[in-house]
mmCIF file of C-alpha atoms in Angstrom:
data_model
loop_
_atom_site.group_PDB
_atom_site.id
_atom_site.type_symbol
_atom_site.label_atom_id
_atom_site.label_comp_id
_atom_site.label_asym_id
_atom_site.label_seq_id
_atom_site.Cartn_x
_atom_site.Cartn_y
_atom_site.Cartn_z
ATOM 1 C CA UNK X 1 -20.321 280.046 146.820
ATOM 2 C CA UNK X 2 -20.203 276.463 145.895
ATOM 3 C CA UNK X 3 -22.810 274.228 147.891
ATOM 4 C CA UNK X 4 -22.287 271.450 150.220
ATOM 5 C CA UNK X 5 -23.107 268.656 147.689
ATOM 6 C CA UNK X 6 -21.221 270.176 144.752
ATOM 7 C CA UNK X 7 -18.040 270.369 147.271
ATOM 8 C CA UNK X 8 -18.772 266.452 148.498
ATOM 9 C CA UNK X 9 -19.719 265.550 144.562
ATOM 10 C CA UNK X 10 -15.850 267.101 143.386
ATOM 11 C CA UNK X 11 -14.279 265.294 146.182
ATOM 12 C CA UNK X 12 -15.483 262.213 146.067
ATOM 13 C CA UNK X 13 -15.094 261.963 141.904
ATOM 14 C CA UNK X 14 -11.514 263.153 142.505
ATOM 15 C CA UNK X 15 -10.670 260.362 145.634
ATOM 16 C CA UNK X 16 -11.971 258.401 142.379
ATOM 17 C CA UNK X 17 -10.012 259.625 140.280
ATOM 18 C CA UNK X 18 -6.652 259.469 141.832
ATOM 19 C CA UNK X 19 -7.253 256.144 143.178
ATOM 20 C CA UNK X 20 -8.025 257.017 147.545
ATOM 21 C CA UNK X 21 -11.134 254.953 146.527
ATOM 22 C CA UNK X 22 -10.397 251.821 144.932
ATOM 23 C CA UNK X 23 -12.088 249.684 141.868
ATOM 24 C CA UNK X 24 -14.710 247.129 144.120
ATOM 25 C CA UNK X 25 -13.936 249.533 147.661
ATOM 26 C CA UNK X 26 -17.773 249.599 149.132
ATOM 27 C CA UNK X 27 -19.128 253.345 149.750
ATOM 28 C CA UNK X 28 -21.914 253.981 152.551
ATOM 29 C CA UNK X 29 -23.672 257.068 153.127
ATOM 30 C CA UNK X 30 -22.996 257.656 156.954
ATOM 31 C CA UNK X 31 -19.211 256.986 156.973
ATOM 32 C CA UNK X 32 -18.404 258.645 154.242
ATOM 33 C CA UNK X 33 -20.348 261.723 155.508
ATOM 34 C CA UNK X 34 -18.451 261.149 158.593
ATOM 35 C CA UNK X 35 -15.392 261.116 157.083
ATOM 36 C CA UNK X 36 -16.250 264.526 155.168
ATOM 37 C CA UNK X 37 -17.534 266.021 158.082
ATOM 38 C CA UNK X 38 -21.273 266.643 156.240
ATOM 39 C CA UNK X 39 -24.485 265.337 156.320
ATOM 40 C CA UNK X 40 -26.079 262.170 155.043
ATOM 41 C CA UNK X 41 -27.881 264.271 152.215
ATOM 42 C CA UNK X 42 -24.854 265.916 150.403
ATOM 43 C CA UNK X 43 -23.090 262.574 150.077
ATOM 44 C CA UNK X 44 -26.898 260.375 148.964
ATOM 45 C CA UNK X 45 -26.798 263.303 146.273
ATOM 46 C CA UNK X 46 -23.053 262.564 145.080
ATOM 47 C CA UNK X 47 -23.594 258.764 145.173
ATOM 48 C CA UNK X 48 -26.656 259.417 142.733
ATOM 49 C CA UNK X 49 -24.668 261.851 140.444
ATOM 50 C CA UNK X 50 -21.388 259.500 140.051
ATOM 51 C CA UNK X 51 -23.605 256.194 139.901
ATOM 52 C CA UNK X 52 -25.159 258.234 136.868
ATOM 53 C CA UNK X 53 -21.561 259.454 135.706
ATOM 54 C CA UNK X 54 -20.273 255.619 135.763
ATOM 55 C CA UNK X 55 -18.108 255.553 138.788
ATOM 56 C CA UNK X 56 -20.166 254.007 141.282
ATOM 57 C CA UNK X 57 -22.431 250.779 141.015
ATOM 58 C CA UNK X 58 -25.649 250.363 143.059
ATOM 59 C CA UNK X 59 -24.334 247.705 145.775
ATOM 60 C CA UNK X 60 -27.430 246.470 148.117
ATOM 61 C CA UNK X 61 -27.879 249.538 150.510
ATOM 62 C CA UNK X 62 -24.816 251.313 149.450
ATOM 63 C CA UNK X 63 -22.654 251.784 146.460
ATOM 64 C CA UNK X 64 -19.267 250.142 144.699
ATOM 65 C CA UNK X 65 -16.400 252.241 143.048
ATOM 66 C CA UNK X 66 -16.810 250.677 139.803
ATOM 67 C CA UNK X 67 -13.754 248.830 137.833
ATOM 68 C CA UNK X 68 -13.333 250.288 134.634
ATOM 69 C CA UNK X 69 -10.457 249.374 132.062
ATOM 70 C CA UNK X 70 -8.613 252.661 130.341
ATOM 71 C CA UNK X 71 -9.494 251.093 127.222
ATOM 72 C CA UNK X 72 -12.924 251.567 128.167
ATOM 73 C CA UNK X 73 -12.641 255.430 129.012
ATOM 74 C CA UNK X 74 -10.349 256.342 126.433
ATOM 75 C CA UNK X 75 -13.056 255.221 123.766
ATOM 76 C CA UNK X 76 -15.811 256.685 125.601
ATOM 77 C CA UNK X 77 -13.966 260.322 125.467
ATOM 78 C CA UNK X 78 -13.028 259.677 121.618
ATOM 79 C CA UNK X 79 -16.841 258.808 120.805
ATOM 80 C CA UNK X 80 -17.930 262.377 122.747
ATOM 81 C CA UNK X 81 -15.270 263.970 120.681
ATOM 82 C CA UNK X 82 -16.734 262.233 117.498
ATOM 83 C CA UNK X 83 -20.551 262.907 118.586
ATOM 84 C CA UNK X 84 -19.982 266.395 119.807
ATOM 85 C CA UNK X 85 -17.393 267.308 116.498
ATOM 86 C CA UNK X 86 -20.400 265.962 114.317
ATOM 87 C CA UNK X 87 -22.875 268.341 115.953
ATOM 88 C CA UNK X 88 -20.875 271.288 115.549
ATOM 89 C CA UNK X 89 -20.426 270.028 111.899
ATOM 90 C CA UNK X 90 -24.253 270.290 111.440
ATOM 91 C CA UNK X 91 -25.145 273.618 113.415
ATOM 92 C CA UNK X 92 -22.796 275.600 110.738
ATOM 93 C CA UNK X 93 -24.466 273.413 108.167
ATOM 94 C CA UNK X 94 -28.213 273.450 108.884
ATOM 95 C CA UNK X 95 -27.646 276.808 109.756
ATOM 96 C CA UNK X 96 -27.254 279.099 112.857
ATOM 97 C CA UNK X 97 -29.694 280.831 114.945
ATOM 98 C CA UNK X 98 -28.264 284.148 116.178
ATOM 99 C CA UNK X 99 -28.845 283.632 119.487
ATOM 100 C CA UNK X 100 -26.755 280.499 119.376
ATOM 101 C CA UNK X 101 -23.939 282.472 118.768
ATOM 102 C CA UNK X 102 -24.911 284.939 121.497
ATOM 103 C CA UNK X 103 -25.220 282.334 124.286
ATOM 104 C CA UNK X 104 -21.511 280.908 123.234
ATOM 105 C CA UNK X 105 -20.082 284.963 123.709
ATOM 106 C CA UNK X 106 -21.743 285.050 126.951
ATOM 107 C CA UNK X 107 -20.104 281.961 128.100
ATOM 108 C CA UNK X 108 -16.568 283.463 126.900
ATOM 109 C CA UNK X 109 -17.489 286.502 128.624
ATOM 110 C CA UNK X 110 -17.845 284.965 131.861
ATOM 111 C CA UNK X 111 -14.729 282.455 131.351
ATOM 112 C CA UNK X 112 -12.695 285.485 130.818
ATOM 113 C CA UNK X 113 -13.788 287.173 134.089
ATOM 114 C CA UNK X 114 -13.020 283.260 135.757
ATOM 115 C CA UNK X 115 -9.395 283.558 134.686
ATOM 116 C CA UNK X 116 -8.513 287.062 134.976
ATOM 117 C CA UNK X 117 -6.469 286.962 138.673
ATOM 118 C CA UNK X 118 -4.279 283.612 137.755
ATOM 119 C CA UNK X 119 -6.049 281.073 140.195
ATOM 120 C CA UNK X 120 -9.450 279.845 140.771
ATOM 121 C CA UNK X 121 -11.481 279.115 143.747
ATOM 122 C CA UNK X 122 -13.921 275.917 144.579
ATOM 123 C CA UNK X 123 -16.470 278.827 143.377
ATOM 124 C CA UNK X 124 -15.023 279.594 140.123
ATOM 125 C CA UNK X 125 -14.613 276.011 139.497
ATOM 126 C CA UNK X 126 -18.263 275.176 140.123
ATOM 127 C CA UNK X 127 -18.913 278.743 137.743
ATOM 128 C CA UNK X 128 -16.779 276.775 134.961
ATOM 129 C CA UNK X 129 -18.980 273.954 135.437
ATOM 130 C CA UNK X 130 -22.287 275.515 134.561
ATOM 131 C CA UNK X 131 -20.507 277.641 132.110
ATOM 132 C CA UNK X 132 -18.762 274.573 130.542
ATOM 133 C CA UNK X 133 -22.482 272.352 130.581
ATOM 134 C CA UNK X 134 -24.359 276.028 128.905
ATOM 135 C CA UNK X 135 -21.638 275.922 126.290
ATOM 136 C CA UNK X 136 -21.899 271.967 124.938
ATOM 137 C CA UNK X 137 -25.438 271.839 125.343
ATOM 138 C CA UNK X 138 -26.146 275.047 123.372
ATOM 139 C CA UNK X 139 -24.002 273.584 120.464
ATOM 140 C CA UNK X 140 -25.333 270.041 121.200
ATOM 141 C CA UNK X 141 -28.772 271.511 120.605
ATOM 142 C CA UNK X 142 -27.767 273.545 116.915
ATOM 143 C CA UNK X 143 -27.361 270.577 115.539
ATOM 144 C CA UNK X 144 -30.794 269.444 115.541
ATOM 145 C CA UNK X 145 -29.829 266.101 115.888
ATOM 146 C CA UNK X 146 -31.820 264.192 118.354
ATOM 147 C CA UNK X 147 -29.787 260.711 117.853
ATOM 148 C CA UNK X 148 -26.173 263.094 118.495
ATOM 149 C CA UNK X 149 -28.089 263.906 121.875
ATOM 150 C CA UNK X 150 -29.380 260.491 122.496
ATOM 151 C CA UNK X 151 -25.872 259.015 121.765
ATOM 152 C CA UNK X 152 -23.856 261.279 124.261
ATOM 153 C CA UNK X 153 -26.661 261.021 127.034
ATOM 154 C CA UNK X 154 -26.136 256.845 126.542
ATOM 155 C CA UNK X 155 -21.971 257.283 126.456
ATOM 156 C CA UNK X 156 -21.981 259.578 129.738
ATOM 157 C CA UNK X 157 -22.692 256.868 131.751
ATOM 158 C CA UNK X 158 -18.457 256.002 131.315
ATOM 159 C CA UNK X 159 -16.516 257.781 133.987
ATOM 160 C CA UNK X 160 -14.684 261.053 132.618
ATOM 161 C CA UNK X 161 -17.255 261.074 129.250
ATOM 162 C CA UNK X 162 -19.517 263.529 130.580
ATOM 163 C CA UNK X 163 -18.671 267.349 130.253
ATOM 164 C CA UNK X 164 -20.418 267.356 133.850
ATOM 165 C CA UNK X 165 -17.519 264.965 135.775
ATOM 166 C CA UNK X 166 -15.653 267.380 136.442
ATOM 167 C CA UNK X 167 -12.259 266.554 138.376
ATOM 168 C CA UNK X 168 -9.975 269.270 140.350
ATOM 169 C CA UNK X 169 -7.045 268.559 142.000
ATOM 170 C CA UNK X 170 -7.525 271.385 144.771
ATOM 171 C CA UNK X 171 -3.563 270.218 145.772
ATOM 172 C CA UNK X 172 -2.161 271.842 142.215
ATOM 173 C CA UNK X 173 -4.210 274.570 141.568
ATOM 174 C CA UNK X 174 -1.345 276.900 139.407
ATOM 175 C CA UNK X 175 -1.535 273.178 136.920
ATOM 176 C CA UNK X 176 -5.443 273.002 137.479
ATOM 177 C CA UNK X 177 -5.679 276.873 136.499
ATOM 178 C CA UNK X 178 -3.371 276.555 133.197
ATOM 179 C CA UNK X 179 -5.807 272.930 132.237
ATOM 180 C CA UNK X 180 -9.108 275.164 132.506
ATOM 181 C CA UNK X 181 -7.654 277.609 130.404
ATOM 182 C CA UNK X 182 -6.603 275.920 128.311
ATOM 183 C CA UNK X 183 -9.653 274.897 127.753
ATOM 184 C CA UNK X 184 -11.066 277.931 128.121
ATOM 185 C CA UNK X 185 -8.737 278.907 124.849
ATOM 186 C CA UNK X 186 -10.037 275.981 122.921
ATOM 187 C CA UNK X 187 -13.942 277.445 123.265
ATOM 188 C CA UNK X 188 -12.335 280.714 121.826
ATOM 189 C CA UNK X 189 -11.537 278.956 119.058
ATOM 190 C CA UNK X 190 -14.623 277.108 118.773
ATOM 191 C CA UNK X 191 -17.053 279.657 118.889
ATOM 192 C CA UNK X 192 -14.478 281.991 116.069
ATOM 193 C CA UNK X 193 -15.183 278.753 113.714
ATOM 194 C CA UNK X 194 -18.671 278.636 114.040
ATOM 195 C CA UNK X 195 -19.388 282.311 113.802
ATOM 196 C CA UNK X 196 -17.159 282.317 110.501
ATOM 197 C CA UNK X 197 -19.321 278.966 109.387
ATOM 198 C CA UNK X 198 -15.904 276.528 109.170
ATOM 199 C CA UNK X 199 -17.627 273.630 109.370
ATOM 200 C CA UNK X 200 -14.925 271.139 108.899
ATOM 201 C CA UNK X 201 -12.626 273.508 111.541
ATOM 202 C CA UNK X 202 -14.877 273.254 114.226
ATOM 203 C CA UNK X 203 -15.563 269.535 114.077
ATOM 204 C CA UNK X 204 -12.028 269.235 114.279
ATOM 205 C CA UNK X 205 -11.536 271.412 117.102
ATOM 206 C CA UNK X 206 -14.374 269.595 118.919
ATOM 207 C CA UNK X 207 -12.763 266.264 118.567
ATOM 208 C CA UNK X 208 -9.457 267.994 120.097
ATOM 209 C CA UNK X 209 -11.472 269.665 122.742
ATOM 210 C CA UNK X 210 -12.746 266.330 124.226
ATOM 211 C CA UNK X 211 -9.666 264.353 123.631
ATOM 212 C CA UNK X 212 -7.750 266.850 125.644
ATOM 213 C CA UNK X 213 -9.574 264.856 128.610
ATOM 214 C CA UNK X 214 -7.210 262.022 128.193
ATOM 215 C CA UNK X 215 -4.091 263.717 129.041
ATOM 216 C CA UNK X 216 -5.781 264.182 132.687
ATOM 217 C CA UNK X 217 -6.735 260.378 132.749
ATOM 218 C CA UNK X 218 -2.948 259.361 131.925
ATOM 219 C CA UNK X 219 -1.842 261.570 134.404
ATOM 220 C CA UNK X 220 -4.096 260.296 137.163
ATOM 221 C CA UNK X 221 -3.187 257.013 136.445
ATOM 222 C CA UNK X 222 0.817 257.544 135.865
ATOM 223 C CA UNK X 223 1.058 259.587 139.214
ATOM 224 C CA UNK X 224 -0.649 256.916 141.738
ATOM 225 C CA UNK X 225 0.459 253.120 142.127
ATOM 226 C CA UNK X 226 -3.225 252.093 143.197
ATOM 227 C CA UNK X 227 -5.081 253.935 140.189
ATOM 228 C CA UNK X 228 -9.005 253.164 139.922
ATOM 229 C CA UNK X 229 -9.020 252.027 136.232
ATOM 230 C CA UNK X 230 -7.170 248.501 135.301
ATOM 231 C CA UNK X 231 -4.078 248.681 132.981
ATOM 232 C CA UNK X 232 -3.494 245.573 130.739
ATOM 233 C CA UNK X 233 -0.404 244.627 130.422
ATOM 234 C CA UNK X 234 1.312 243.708 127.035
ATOM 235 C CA UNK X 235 -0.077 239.652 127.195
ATOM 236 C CA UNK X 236 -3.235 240.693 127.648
ATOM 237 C CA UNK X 237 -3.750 239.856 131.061
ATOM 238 C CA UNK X 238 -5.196 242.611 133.566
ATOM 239 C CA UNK X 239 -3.490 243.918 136.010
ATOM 240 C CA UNK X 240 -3.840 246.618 139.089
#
C-alpha cells in the first residue's frame, strides 16, 4: 500500500501543480500536516523531496512554493528528452548488456499487470513510480555516460523534469489511467528499439517520451485561473 509520505509527497506536488498552492504562498510543517490530517514527519519528508524537485524554496524555518516561468519548465523537459534520447542513442551503440534488456521486460511485465482492470489505485500509482524510476535509470546507466547522468541529476532540480515528480489527479482517474498508459505504450516501444539495436529510433522515441510531459503542464495551467507557473504575455511583460 502506498505510505503516508508518498500519499502527502503526491498531494502536495499536485496542490502545486494545479495552482491550490500559489507561486511565493509560505508552507509550514505543522499546518500543513494539520490540514492533511498527518504527522509532522510525512510532510518534513515531502518539503525535502519537492525543495529537491524545484517546487519549493528553503524560506527561514519553513518553505516557499517557488515561481517558475513555463518557459523555464518547458526547456527543462526538452533538455531530459535530449539527455535521456542521447543515452539511449549510446547503450545500442556501445553495446548492450543482456541483462539490460532483461530489467526493461521486467518493468513491462509489471506495467502490464498495473493496467490490466482499466483504473489504478494510489498503490498502483506509487508501483508505476518505482517501475517508471527502474526503467530510466537502467537505460540512463547503458549509456555509460557519466556527464548524461550528471546533466539530468543538475536539470531535475526544475519542477516536472524529474521522472520522480510524479503528478495524479486522483479527481480524473479514467484520463489519469489512459496518460499512464500511454506511457506505458511508449516504453513498449522503447525497449522493441533497443532490443532490435535502432539507435536513431529510440533516441527519437525518448525525446517523444519526455516531451509528452508538456501536454500535462498545458493542461494544468489552461484548466485553473491561479496556475503556479507565470505566463508572459505577448509584450513581454509577466503576468499571473
Amino acid at each position: 500500500m502506498a505510505t503516508t509520505g508518498q500519499q502527502v509527497l503526491v498531494t502536495l506536488r499536485k496542490q502545486i501543480a494545479d495552482g491550490q498552492l500559489t507561486a511565493g504562498q509560505r508552507l509550514a510543517e505543522i499546518p500543513t500536516a494539520e490540514a492533511l490530517g498527518v504527522s509532522r514527519m510525512p510532510v518534513r519528508m515531502a518539503f525535502r523531496a519537492l525543495e529537491q524537485e524545484g517546487f519549493l524554496i528553503k524560506s527561514g524555518r519553513g518553505y516557499t512554493v517557488r515561481e517558475t516561468s513555463s518557459e523555464e519548465i518547458t526547456g527543462a523537459i526538452e533538455v531530459r528528452g535530449v539527455l535521456e534520447g542521447l543515452a539511449a542513442r549510446q547503450a545500442v551503440e556501445r553495446g548492450l548488456d543482456p541483462g539490460v534488456i532483461d530489467t526493461l521486460r521486467r518493468c513491462l511485465q509489471e506495467g502490464d499487470q498495473l493496467f490490466l482492470h482499466g483504473l489504478l489505485s494510489d498503490n498502483d500509482f506509487d508501483r508505476y513510480h518505482d517501475m517508471n524510476c527502474l526503467f530510466h535509470d537502467t537505460i540512463i546507466k547503458a549509456s555509460h555516460n557519466p556527464a548524461v547522468a550528471a546533466a539530468l541529476a543538475r536539470n531535475d532540480h526544475m519542477p516536472f523534469a524529474s521522472v520522480k515528480a510524479l503528478a495524479v489527479d486522483a479527481s480524473q482517474p479514467e484520463r489519469e489511467f489512459k496518460r499512464f498508459y500511454y506511457a506505458h505504450l511508449q516504453h513498449h516501444a522503447i525497449v522493441d528499439a533497443l532490443s532490435q539495436g535502432q539507435s536513431a529510433r529510440v533516441e527519437g522515441l525518448m525525446r517523444e517520451h519526455a516531451n509528452a510531459t508538456l501536454n500535462y503542464v498545458d493542461d494544468q495551467q489552461q484548466n485553473n485561473a491561479n496556475v503556479w507557473v507565470r505566463r508572459k504575455s505577448p509584450s513581454g511583460t509577466t503576468r499571473s
